[in-house]
XYZ file of C-alpha atoms in Angstrom:
134
model
C -154.894 -119.521 246.654
C -156.708 -118.265 249.923
C -160.169 -117.271 250.085
C -162.050 -115.246 252.248
C -165.934 -115.259 252.528
C -168.437 -112.985 254.653
C -172.139 -112.035 255.021
C -173.042 -108.453 255.090
C -176.458 -107.766 255.909
C -176.064 -104.126 257.444
C -178.163 -102.706 254.721
C -181.443 -104.243 255.674
C -183.526 -106.513 254.048
C -181.360 -108.924 251.643
C -177.844 -109.866 253.154
C -174.980 -110.126 250.753
C -172.269 -112.696 250.555
C -169.151 -111.750 249.812
C -166.331 -113.883 248.654
C -162.558 -112.508 247.625
C -159.891 -114.603 246.518
C -156.533 -113.098 247.199
C -153.268 -113.870 245.352
C -150.104 -114.827 247.443
C -147.286 -112.167 247.569
C -144.461 -113.498 246.207
C -141.122 -113.868 248.512
C -139.016 -110.938 247.228
C -135.206 -110.823 247.967
C -133.005 -107.411 247.656
C -130.118 -107.480 245.041
C -127.839 -105.247 246.492
C -125.176 -103.595 243.742
C -121.793 -102.410 244.787
C -118.686 -101.434 243.353
C -114.772 -100.370 244.045
C -112.773 -97.826 241.908
C -113.788 -95.250 239.700
C -117.026 -95.729 237.530
C -120.537 -95.948 238.228
C -122.331 -98.630 240.129
C -123.758 -101.663 238.255
C -127.248 -101.354 236.915
C -129.628 -104.244 237.119
C -132.646 -105.245 234.258
C -135.335 -105.567 234.734
C -135.298 -102.925 238.118
C -137.612 -105.793 239.890
C -139.741 -108.827 239.440
C -143.437 -108.509 239.030
C -144.774 -107.864 242.369
C -141.643 -106.922 244.302
C -140.406 -103.288 245.110
C -137.915 -102.190 242.816
C -134.233 -103.560 243.726
C -136.048 -106.844 244.747
C -136.494 -110.050 242.777
C -138.025 -113.714 243.229
C -136.005 -116.632 243.409
C -134.779 -117.403 239.868
C -135.097 -114.728 238.512
C -132.730 -113.774 235.597
C -131.209 -110.250 236.058
C -128.868 -108.527 233.259
C -126.114 -106.488 234.721
C -124.073 -103.447 233.188
C -121.220 -101.934 234.657
C -119.864 -98.312 233.569
C -116.030 -97.886 234.327
C -114.757 -94.248 234.296
C -112.785 -93.163 231.280
C -109.074 -94.719 232.184
C -110.339 -97.406 234.151
C -111.647 -100.997 233.297
C -113.416 -103.893 234.806
C -110.778 -105.933 236.638
C -113.685 -108.429 238.060
C -117.147 -109.183 238.979
C -118.378 -110.908 242.184
C -121.997 -112.876 242.748
C -122.565 -113.112 239.408
C -122.696 -116.223 236.523
C -119.437 -115.044 235.437
C -117.245 -113.789 238.208
C -114.099 -113.808 236.267
C -115.601 -111.411 233.097
C -113.970 -108.253 232.373
C -116.982 -107.307 230.379
C -119.341 -104.255 230.786
C -122.090 -107.011 230.913
C -122.975 -110.060 233.044
C -126.332 -112.045 234.423
C -126.916 -113.033 237.904
C -129.915 -115.837 238.665
C -131.585 -114.552 242.153
C -131.144 -116.851 244.752
C -134.004 -117.407 247.455
C -132.003 -115.062 249.844
C -131.039 -111.432 249.610
C -127.692 -111.154 247.611
C -125.094 -108.736 246.679
C -123.191 -108.156 243.402
C -120.362 -106.027 243.010
C -117.949 -105.195 240.217
C -114.310 -103.645 240.845
C -112.841 -101.408 238.403
C -108.906 -101.043 238.014
C -106.895 -98.116 236.521
C -105.708 -98.792 233.225
C -101.705 -98.875 233.095
C -99.654 -96.877 230.637
C -98.242 -99.050 227.987
C -94.928 -97.718 226.345
C -91.756 -98.874 225.366
C -88.189 -97.799 226.682
C -86.059 -96.953 223.338
C -82.123 -98.071 224.115
C -79.677 -95.875 222.345
C -76.345 -96.730 222.788
C -73.916 -93.664 222.882
C -69.882 -93.681 222.768
C -68.262 -90.595 223.834
C -65.026 -90.432 222.501
C -63.433 -86.998 223.801
C -59.755 -86.413 224.451
C -58.728 -84.553 227.668
C -58.342 -80.806 227.190
C -54.935 -79.583 227.556
C -56.426 -76.146 228.697
C -57.086 -75.520 232.477
C -60.809 -75.633 233.436
C -61.680 -78.311 230.733
C -62.866 -78.305 227.147
C -64.188 -74.604 226.256
């Protein structure tokens, strides 16, 4: 831990010695959050590591991620997370010792339905009247 000391006799008779210890600042790295498709961008908790600005973390910090797809959309995949193949609305990331990008891809829900097939046989005799059947 760095220590700084200095002598101050500006007050006249008795000089004073000041000693101050400084806590080193942690190395903070930016976590960038992005998304594709319709929905909100992912959120991170906590919002930052202790001693770092919002959106920045120290290496090794475990971060919980939450995604919110729009109605009619779902999560297709994550990138930059502990489980990129997850389709869950939650995931995690351990902050590396560098700036890092996490992204979630939203995909539109597809309609699920069934085709119903009714075979129909028409047994129509030709009309003897001019102009067809009336």
